[in-house]
PDB file of N, CA and C in Angstrom:
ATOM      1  N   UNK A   1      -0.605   2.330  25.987  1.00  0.00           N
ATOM      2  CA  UNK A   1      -0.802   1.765  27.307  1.00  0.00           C
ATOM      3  C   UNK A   1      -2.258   1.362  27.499  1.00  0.00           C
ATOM      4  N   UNK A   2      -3.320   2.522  26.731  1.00  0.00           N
ATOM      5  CA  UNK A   2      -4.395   2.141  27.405  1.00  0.00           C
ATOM      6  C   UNK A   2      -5.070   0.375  26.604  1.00  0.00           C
ATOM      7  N   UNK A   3      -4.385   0.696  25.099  1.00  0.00           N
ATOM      8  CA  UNK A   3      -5.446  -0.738  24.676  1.00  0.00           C
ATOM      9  C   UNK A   3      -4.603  -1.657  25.320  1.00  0.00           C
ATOM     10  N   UNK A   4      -3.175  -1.932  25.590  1.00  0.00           N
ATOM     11  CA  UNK A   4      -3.083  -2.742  25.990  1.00  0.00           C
ATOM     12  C   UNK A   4      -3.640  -3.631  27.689  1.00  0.00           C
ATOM     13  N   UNK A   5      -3.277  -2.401  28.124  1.00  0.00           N
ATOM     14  CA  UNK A   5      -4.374  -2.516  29.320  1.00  0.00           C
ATOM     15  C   UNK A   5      -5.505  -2.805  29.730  1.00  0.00           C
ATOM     16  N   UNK A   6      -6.199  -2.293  28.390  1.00  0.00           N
ATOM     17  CA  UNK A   6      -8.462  -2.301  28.023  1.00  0.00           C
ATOM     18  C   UNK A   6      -8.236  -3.983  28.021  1.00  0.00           C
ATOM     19  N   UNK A   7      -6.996  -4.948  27.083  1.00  0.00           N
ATOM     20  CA  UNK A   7      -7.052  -5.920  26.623  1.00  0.00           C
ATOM     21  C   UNK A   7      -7.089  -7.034  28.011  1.00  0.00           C
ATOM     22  N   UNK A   8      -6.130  -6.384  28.887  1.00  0.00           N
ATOM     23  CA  UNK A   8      -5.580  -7.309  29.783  1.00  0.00           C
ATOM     24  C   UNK A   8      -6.507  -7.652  30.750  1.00  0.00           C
ATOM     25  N   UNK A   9      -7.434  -6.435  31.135  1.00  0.00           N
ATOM     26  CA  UNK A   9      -8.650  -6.261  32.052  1.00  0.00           C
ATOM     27  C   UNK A   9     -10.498  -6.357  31.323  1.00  0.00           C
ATOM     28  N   UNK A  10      -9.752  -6.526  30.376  1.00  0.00           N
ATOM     29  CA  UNK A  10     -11.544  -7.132  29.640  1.00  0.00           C
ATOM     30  C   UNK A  10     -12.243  -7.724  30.352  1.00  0.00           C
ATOM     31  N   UNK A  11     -11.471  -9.299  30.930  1.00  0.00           N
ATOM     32  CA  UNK A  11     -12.341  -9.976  31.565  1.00  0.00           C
ATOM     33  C   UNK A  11     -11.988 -10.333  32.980  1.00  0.00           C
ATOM     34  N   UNK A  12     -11.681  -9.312  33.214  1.00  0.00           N
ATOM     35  CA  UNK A  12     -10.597  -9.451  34.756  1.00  0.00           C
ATOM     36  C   UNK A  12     -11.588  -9.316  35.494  1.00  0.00           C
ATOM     37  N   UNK A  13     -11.292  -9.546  36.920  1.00  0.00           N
ATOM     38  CA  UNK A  13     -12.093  -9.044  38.080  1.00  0.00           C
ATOM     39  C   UNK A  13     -11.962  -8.016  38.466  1.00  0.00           C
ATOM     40  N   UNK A  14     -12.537  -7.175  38.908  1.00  0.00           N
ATOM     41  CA  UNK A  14     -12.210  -6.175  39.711  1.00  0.00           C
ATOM     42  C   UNK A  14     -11.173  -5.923  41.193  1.00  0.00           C
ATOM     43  N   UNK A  15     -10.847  -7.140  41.442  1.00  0.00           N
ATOM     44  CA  UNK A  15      -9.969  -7.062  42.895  1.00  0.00           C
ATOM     45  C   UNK A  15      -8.485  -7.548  41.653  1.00  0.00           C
ATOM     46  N   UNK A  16      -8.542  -7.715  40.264  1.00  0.00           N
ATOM     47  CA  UNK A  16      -7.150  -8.323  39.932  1.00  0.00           C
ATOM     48  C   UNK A  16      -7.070  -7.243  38.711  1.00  0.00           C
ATOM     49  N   UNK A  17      -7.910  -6.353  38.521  1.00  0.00           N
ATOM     50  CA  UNK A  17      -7.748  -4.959  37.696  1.00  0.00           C
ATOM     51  C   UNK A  17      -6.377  -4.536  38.203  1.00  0.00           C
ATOM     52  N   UNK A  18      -5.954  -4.296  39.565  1.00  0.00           N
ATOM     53  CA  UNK A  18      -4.772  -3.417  39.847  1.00  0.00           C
ATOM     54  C   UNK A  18      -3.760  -4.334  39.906  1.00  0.00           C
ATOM     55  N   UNK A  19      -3.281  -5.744  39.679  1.00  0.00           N
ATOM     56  CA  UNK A  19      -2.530  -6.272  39.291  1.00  0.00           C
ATOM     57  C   UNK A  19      -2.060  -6.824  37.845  1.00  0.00           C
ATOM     58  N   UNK A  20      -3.491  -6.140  37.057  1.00  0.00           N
ATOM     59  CA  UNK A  20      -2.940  -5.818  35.518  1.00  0.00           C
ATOM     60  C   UNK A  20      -2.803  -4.448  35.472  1.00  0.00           C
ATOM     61  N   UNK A  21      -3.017  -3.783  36.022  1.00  0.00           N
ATOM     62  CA  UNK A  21      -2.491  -2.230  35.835  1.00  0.00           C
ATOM     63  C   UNK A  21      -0.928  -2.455  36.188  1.00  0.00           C
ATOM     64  N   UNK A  22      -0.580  -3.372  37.279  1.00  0.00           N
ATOM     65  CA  UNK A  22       1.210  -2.851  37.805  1.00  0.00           C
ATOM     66  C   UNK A  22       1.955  -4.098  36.678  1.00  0.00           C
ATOM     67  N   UNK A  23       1.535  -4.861  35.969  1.00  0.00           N
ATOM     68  CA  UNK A  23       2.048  -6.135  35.228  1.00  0.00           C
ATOM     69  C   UNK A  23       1.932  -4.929  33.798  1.00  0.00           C
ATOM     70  N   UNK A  24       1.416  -4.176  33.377  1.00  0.00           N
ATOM     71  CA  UNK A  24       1.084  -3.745  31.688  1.00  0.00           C
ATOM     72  C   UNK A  24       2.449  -2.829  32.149  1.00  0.00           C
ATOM     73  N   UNK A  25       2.056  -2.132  33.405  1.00  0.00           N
ATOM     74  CA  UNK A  25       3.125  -0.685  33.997  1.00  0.00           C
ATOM     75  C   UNK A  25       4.580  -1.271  33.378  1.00  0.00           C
ATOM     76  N   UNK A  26       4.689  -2.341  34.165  1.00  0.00           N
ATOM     77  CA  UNK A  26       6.640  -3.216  34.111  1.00  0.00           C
ATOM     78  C   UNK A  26       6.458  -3.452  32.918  1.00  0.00           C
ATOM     79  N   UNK A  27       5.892  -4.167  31.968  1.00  0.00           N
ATOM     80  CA  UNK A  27       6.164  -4.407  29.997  1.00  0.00           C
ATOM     81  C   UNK A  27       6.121  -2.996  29.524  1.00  0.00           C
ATOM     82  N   UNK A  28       5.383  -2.050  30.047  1.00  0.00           N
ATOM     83  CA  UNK A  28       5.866  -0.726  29.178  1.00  0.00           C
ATOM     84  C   UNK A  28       7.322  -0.184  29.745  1.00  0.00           C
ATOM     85  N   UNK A  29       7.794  -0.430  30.774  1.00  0.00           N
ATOM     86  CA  UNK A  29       8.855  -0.241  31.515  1.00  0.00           C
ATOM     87  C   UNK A  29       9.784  -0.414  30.740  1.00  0.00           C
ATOM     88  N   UNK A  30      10.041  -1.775  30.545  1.00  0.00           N
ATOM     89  CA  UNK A  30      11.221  -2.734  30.460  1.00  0.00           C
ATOM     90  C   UNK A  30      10.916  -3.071  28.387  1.00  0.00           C
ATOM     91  N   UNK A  31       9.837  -2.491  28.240  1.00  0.00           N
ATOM     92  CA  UNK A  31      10.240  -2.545  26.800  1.00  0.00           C
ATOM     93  C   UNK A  31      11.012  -1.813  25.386  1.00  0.00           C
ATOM     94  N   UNK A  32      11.690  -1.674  24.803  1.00  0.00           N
ATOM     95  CA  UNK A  32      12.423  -0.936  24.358  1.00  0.00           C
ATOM     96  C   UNK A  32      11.256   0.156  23.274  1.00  0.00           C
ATOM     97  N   UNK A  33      12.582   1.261  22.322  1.00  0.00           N
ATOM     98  CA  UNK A  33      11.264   1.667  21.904  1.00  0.00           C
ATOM     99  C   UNK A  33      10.792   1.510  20.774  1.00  0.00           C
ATOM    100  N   UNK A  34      11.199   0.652  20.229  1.00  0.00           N
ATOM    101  CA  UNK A  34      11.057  -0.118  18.847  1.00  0.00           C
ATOM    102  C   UNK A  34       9.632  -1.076  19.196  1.00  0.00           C
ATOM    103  N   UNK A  35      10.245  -1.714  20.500  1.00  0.00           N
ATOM    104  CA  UNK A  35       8.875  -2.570  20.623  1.00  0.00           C
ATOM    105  C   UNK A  35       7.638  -1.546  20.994  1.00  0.00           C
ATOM    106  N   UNK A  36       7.969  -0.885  21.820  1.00  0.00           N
ATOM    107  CA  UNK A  36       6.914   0.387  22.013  1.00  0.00           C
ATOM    108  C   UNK A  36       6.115   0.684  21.060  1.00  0.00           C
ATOM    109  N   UNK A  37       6.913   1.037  19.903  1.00  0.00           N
ATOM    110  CA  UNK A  37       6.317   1.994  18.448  1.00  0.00           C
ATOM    111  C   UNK A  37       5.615   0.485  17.842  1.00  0.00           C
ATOM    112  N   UNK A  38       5.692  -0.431  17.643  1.00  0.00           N
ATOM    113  CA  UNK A  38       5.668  -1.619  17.496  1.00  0.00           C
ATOM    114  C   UNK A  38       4.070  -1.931  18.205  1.00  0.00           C
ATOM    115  N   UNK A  39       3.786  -1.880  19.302  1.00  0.00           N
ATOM    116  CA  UNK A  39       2.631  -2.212  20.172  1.00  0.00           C
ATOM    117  C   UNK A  39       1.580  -0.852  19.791  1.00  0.00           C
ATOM    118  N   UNK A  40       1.860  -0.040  19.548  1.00  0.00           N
ATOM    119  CA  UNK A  40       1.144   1.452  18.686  1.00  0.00           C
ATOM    120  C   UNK A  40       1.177   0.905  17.493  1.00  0.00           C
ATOM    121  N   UNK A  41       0.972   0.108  16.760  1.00  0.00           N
ATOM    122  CA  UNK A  41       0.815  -0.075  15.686  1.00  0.00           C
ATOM    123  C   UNK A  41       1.471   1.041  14.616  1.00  0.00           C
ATOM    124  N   UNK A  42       2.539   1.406  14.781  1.00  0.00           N
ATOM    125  CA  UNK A  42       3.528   2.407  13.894  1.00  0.00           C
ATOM    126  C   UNK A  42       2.528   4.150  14.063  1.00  0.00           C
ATOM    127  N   UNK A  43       1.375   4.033  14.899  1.00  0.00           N
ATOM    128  CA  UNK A  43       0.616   5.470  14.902  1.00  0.00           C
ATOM    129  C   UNK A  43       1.354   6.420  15.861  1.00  0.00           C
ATOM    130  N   UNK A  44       1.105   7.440  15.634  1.00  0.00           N
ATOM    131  CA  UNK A  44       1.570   8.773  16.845  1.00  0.00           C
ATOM    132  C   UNK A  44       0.619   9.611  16.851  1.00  0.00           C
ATOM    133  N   UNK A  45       0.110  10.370  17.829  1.00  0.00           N
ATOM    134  CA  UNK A  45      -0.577  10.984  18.258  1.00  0.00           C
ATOM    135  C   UNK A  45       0.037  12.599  18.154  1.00  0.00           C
ATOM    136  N   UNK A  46       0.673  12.909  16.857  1.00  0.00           N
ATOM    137  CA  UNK A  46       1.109  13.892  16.613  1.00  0.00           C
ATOM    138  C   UNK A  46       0.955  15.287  17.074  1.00  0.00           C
ATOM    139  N   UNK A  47      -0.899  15.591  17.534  1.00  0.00           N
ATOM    140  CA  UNK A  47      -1.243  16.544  18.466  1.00  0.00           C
ATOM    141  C   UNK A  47      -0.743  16.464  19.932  1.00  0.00           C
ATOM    142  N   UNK A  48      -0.857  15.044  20.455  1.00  0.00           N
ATOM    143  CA  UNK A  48       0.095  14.994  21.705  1.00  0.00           C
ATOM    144  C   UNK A  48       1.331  14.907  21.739  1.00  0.00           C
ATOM    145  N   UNK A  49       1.983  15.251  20.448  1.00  0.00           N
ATOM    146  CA  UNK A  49       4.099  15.452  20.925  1.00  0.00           C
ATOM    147  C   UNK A  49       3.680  17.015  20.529  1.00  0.00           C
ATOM    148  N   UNK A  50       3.089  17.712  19.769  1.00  0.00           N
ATOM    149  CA  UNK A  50       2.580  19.153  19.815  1.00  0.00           C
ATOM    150  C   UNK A  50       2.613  19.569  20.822  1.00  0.00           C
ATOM    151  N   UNK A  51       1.885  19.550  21.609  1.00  0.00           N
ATOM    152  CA  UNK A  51       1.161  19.522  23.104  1.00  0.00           C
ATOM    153  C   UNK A  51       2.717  19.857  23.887  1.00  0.00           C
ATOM    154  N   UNK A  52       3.202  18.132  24.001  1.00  0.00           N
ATOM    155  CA  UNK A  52       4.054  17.964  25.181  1.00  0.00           C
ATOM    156  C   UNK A  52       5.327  19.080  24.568  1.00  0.00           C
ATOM    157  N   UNK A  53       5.853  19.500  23.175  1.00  0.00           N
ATOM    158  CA  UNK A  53       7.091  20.355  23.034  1.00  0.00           C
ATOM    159  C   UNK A  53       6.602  21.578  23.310  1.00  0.00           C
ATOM    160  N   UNK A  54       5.084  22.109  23.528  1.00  0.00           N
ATOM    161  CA  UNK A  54       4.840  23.447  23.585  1.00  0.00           C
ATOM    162  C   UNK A  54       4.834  23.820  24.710  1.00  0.00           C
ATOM    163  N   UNK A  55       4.573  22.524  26.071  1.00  0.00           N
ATOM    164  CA  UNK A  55       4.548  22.889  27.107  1.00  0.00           C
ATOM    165  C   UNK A  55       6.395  22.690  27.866  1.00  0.00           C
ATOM    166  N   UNK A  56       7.198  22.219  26.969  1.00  0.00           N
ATOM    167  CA  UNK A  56       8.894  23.021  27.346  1.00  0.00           C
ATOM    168  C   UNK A  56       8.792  24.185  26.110  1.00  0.00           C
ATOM    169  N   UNK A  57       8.431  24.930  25.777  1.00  0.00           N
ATOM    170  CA  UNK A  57       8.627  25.873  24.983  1.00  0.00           C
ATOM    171  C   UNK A  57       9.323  26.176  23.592  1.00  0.00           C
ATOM    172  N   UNK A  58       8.654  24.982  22.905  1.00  0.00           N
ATOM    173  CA  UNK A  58       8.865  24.778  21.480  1.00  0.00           C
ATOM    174  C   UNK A  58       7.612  25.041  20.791  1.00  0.00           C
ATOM    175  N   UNK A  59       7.337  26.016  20.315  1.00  0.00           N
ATOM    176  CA  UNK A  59       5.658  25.726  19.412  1.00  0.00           C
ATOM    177  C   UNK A  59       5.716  25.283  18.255  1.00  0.00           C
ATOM    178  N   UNK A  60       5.153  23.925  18.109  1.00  0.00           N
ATOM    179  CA  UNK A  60       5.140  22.988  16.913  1.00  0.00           C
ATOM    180  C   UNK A  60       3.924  22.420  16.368  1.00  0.00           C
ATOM    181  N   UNK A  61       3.373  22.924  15.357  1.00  0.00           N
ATOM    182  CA  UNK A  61       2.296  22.339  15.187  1.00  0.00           C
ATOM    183  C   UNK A  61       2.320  20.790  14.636  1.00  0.00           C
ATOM    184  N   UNK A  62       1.143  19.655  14.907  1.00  0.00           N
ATOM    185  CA  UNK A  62       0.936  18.505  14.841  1.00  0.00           C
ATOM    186  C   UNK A  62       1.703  18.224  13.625  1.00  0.00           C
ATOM    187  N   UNK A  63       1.788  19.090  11.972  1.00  0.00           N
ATOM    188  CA  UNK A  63       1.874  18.732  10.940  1.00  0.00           C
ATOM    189  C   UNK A  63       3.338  18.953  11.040  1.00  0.00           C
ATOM    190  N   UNK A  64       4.086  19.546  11.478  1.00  0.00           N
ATOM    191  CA  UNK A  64       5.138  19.833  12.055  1.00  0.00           C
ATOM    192  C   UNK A  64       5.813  19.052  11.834  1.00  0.00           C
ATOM    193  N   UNK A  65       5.594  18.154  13.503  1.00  0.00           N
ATOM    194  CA  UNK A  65       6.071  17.369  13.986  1.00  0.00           C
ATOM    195  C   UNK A  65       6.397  16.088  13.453  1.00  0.00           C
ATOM    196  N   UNK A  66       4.764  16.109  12.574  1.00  0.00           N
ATOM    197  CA  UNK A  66       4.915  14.276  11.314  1.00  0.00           C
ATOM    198  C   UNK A  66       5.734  14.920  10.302  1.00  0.00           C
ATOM    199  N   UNK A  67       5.880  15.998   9.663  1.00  0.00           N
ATOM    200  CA  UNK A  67       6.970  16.161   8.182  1.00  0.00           C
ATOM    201  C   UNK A  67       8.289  15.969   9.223  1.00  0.00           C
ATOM    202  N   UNK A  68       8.421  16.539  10.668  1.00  0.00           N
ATOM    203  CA  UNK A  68      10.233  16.294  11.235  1.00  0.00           C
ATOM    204  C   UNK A  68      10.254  15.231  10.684  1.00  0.00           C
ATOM    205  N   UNK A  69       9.687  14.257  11.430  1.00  0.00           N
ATOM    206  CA  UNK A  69       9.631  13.203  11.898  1.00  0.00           C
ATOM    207  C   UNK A  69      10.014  12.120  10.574  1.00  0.00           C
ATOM    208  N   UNK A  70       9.096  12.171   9.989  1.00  0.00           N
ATOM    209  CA  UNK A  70       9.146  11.407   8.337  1.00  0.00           C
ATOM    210  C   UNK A  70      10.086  11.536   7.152  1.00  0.00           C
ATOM    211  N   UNK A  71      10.589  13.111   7.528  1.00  0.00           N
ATOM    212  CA  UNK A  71      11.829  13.709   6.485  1.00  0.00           C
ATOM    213  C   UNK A  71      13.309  13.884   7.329  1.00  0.00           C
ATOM    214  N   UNK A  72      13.039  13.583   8.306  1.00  0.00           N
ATOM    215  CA  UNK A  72      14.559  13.556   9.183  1.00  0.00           C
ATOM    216  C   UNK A  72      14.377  12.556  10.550  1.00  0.00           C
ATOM    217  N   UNK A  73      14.000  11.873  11.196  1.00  0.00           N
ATOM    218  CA  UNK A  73      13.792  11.398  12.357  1.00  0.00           C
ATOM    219  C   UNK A  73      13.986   9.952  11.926  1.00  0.00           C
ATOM    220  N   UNK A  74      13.169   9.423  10.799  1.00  0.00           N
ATOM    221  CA  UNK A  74      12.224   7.953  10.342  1.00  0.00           C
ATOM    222  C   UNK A  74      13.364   6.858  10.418  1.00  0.00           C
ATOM    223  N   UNK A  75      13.474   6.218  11.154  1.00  0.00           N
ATOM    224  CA  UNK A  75      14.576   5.175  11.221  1.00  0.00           C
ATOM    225  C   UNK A  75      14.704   4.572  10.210  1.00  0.00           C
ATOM    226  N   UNK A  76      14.028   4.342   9.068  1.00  0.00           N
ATOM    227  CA  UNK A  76      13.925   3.194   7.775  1.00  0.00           C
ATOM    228  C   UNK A  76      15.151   4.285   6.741  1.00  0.00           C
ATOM    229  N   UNK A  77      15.394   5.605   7.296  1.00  0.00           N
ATOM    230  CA  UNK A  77      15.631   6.953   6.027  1.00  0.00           C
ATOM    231  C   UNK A  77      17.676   6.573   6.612  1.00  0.00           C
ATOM    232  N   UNK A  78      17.477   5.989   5.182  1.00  0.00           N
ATOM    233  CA  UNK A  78      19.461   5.871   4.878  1.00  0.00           C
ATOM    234  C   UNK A  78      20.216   6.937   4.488  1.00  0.00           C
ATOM    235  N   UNK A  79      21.375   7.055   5.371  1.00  0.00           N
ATOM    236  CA  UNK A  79      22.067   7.884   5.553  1.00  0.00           C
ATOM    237  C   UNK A  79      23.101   8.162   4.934  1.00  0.00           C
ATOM    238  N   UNK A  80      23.161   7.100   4.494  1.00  0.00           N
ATOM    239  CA  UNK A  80      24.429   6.498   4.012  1.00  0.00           C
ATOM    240  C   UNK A  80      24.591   6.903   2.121  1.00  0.00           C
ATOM    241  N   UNK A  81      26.097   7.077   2.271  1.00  0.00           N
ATOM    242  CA  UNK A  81      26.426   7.663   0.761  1.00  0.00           C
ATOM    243  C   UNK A  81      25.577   6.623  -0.162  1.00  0.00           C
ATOM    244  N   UNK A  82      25.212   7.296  -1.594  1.00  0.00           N
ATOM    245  CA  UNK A  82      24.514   6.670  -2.480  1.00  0.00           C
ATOM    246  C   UNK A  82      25.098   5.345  -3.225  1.00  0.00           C
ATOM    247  N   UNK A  83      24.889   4.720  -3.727  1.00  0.00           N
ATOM    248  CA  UNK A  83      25.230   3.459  -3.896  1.00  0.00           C
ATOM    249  C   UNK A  83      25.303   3.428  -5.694  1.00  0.00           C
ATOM    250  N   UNK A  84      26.773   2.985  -6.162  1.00  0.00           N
ATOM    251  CA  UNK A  84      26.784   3.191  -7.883  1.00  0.00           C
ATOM    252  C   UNK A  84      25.762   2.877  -8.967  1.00  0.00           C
ATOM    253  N   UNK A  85      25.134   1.880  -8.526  1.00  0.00           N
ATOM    254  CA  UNK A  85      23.770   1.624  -8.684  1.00  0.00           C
ATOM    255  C   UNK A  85      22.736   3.475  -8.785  1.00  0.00           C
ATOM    256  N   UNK A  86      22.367   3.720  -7.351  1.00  0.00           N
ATOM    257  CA  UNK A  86      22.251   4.630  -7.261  1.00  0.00           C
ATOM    258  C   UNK A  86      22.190   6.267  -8.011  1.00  0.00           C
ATOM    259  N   UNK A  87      23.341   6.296  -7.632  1.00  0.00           N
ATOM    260  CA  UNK A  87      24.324   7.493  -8.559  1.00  0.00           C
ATOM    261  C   UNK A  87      23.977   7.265 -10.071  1.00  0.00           C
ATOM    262  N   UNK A  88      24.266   6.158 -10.716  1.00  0.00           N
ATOM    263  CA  UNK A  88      24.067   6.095 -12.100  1.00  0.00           C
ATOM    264  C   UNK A  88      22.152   6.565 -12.619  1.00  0.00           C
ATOM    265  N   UNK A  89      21.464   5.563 -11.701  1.00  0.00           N
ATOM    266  CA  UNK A  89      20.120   5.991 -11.761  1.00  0.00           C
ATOM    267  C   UNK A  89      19.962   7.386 -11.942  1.00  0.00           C
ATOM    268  N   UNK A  90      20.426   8.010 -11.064  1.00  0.00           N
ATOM    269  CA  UNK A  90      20.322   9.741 -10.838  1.00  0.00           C
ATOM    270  C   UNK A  90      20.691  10.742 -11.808  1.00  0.00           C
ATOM    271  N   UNK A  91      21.701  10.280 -12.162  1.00  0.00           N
ATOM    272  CA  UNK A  91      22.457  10.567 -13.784  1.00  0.00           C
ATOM    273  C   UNK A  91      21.508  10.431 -14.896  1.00  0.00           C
ATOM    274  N   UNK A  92      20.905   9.085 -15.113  1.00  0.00           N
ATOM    275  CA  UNK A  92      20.218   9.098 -15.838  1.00  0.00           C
ATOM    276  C   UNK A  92      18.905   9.663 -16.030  1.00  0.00           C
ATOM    277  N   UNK A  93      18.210   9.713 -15.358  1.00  0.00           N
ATOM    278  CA  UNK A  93      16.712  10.397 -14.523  1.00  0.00           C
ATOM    279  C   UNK A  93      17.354  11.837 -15.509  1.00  0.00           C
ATOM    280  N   UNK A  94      17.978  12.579 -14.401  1.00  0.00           N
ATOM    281  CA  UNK A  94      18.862  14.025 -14.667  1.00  0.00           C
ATOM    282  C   UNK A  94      18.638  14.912 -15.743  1.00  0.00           C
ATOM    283  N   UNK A  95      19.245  13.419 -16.797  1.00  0.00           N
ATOM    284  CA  UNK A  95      19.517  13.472 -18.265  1.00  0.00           C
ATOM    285  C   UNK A  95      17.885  13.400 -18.970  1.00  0.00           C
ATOM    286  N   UNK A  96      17.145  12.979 -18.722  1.00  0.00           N
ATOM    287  CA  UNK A  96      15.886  12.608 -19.349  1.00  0.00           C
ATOM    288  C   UNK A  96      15.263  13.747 -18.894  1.00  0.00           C
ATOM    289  N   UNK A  97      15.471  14.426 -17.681  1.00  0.00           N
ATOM    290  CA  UNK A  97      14.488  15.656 -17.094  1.00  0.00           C
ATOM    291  C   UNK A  97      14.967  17.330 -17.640  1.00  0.00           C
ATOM    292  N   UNK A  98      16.369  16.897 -18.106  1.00  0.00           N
ATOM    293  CA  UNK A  98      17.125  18.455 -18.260  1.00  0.00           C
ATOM    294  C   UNK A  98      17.913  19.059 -17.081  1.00  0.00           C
ATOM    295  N   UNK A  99      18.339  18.107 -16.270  1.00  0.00           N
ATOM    296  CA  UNK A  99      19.239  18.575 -15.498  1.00  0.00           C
ATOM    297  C   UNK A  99      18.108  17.965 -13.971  1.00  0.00           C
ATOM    298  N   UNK A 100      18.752  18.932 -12.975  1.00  0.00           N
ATOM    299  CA  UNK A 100      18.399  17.796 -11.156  1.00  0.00           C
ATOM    300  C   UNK A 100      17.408  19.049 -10.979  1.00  0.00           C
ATOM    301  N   UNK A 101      16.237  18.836 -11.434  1.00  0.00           N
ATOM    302  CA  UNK A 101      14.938  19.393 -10.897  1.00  0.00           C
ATOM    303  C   UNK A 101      14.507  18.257 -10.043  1.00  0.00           C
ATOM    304  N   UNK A 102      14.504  18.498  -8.571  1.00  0.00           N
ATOM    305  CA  UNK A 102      14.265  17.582  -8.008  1.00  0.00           C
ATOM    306  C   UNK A 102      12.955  17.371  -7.763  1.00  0.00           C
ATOM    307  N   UNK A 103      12.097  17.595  -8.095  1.00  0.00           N
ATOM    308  CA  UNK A 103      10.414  17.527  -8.085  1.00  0.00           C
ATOM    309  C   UNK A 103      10.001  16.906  -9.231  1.00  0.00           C
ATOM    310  N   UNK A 104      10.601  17.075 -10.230  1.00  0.00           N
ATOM    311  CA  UNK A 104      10.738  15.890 -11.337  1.00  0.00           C
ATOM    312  C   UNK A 104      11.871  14.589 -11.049  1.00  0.00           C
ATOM    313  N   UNK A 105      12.562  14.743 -10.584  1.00  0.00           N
ATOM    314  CA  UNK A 105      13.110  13.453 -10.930  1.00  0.00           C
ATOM    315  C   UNK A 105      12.548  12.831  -9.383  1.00  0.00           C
ATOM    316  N   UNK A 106      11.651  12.999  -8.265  1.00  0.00           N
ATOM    317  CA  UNK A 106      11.346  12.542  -7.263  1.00  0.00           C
ATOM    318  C   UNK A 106       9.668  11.789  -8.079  1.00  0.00           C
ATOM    319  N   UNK A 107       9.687  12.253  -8.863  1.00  0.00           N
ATOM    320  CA  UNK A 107       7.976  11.654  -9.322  1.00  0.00           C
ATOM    321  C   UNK A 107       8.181  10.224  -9.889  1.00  0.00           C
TER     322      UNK A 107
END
């Protein structure tokens, strides 16, 4: 909110500052949250979702929150059964490592 805001009022006046404050307010409103994460440049402020779950009574530390987030949350992370392609890769890897050590066949 705030750079977009710093952006809108750079060269504003001061009597039209509070009509880019209520114009940035309605686009963060009405924007979804793809575009949201999108206007953050893909960053999170990982100490502030810390913060905000500790104060409903979750204690989560910052590093926490980015491994949830990146190993179960990450919208790009497919869900979906493996693909024969896939499967065969895995097989093969498997076979070259001595079986599904998964710290080797993830390298």
């Amino acid at each position: 909110f705030r750079k977009l805001y710093n952006e809108k009022v750079r060269n504003a006046l001061p009597a039209q500052r509070a009509r880019c404050f209520v114009q940035v307010t309605q686009e963060m409103q009405g924007a979804s949250a793809a575009d949201l994460w999108r206007m953050l440049e893909y960053k999170t402020d990982w100490l502030r979702v810390s913060k905000r779950l500790d104060a409903r009574g979750f204690q989560r530390s910052a590093k926490c929150c980015y491994v949830h987030y990146v190993q179960l949350l990450h919208p790009d992370i497919n869900r979906g059964p493996f693909t024969k392609a896939e499967d065969m890769s895995m097989l093969k890897l498997a076979t070259e490592h001595g079986g599904f050590h998964w710290d080797k066949l993830a390298a």
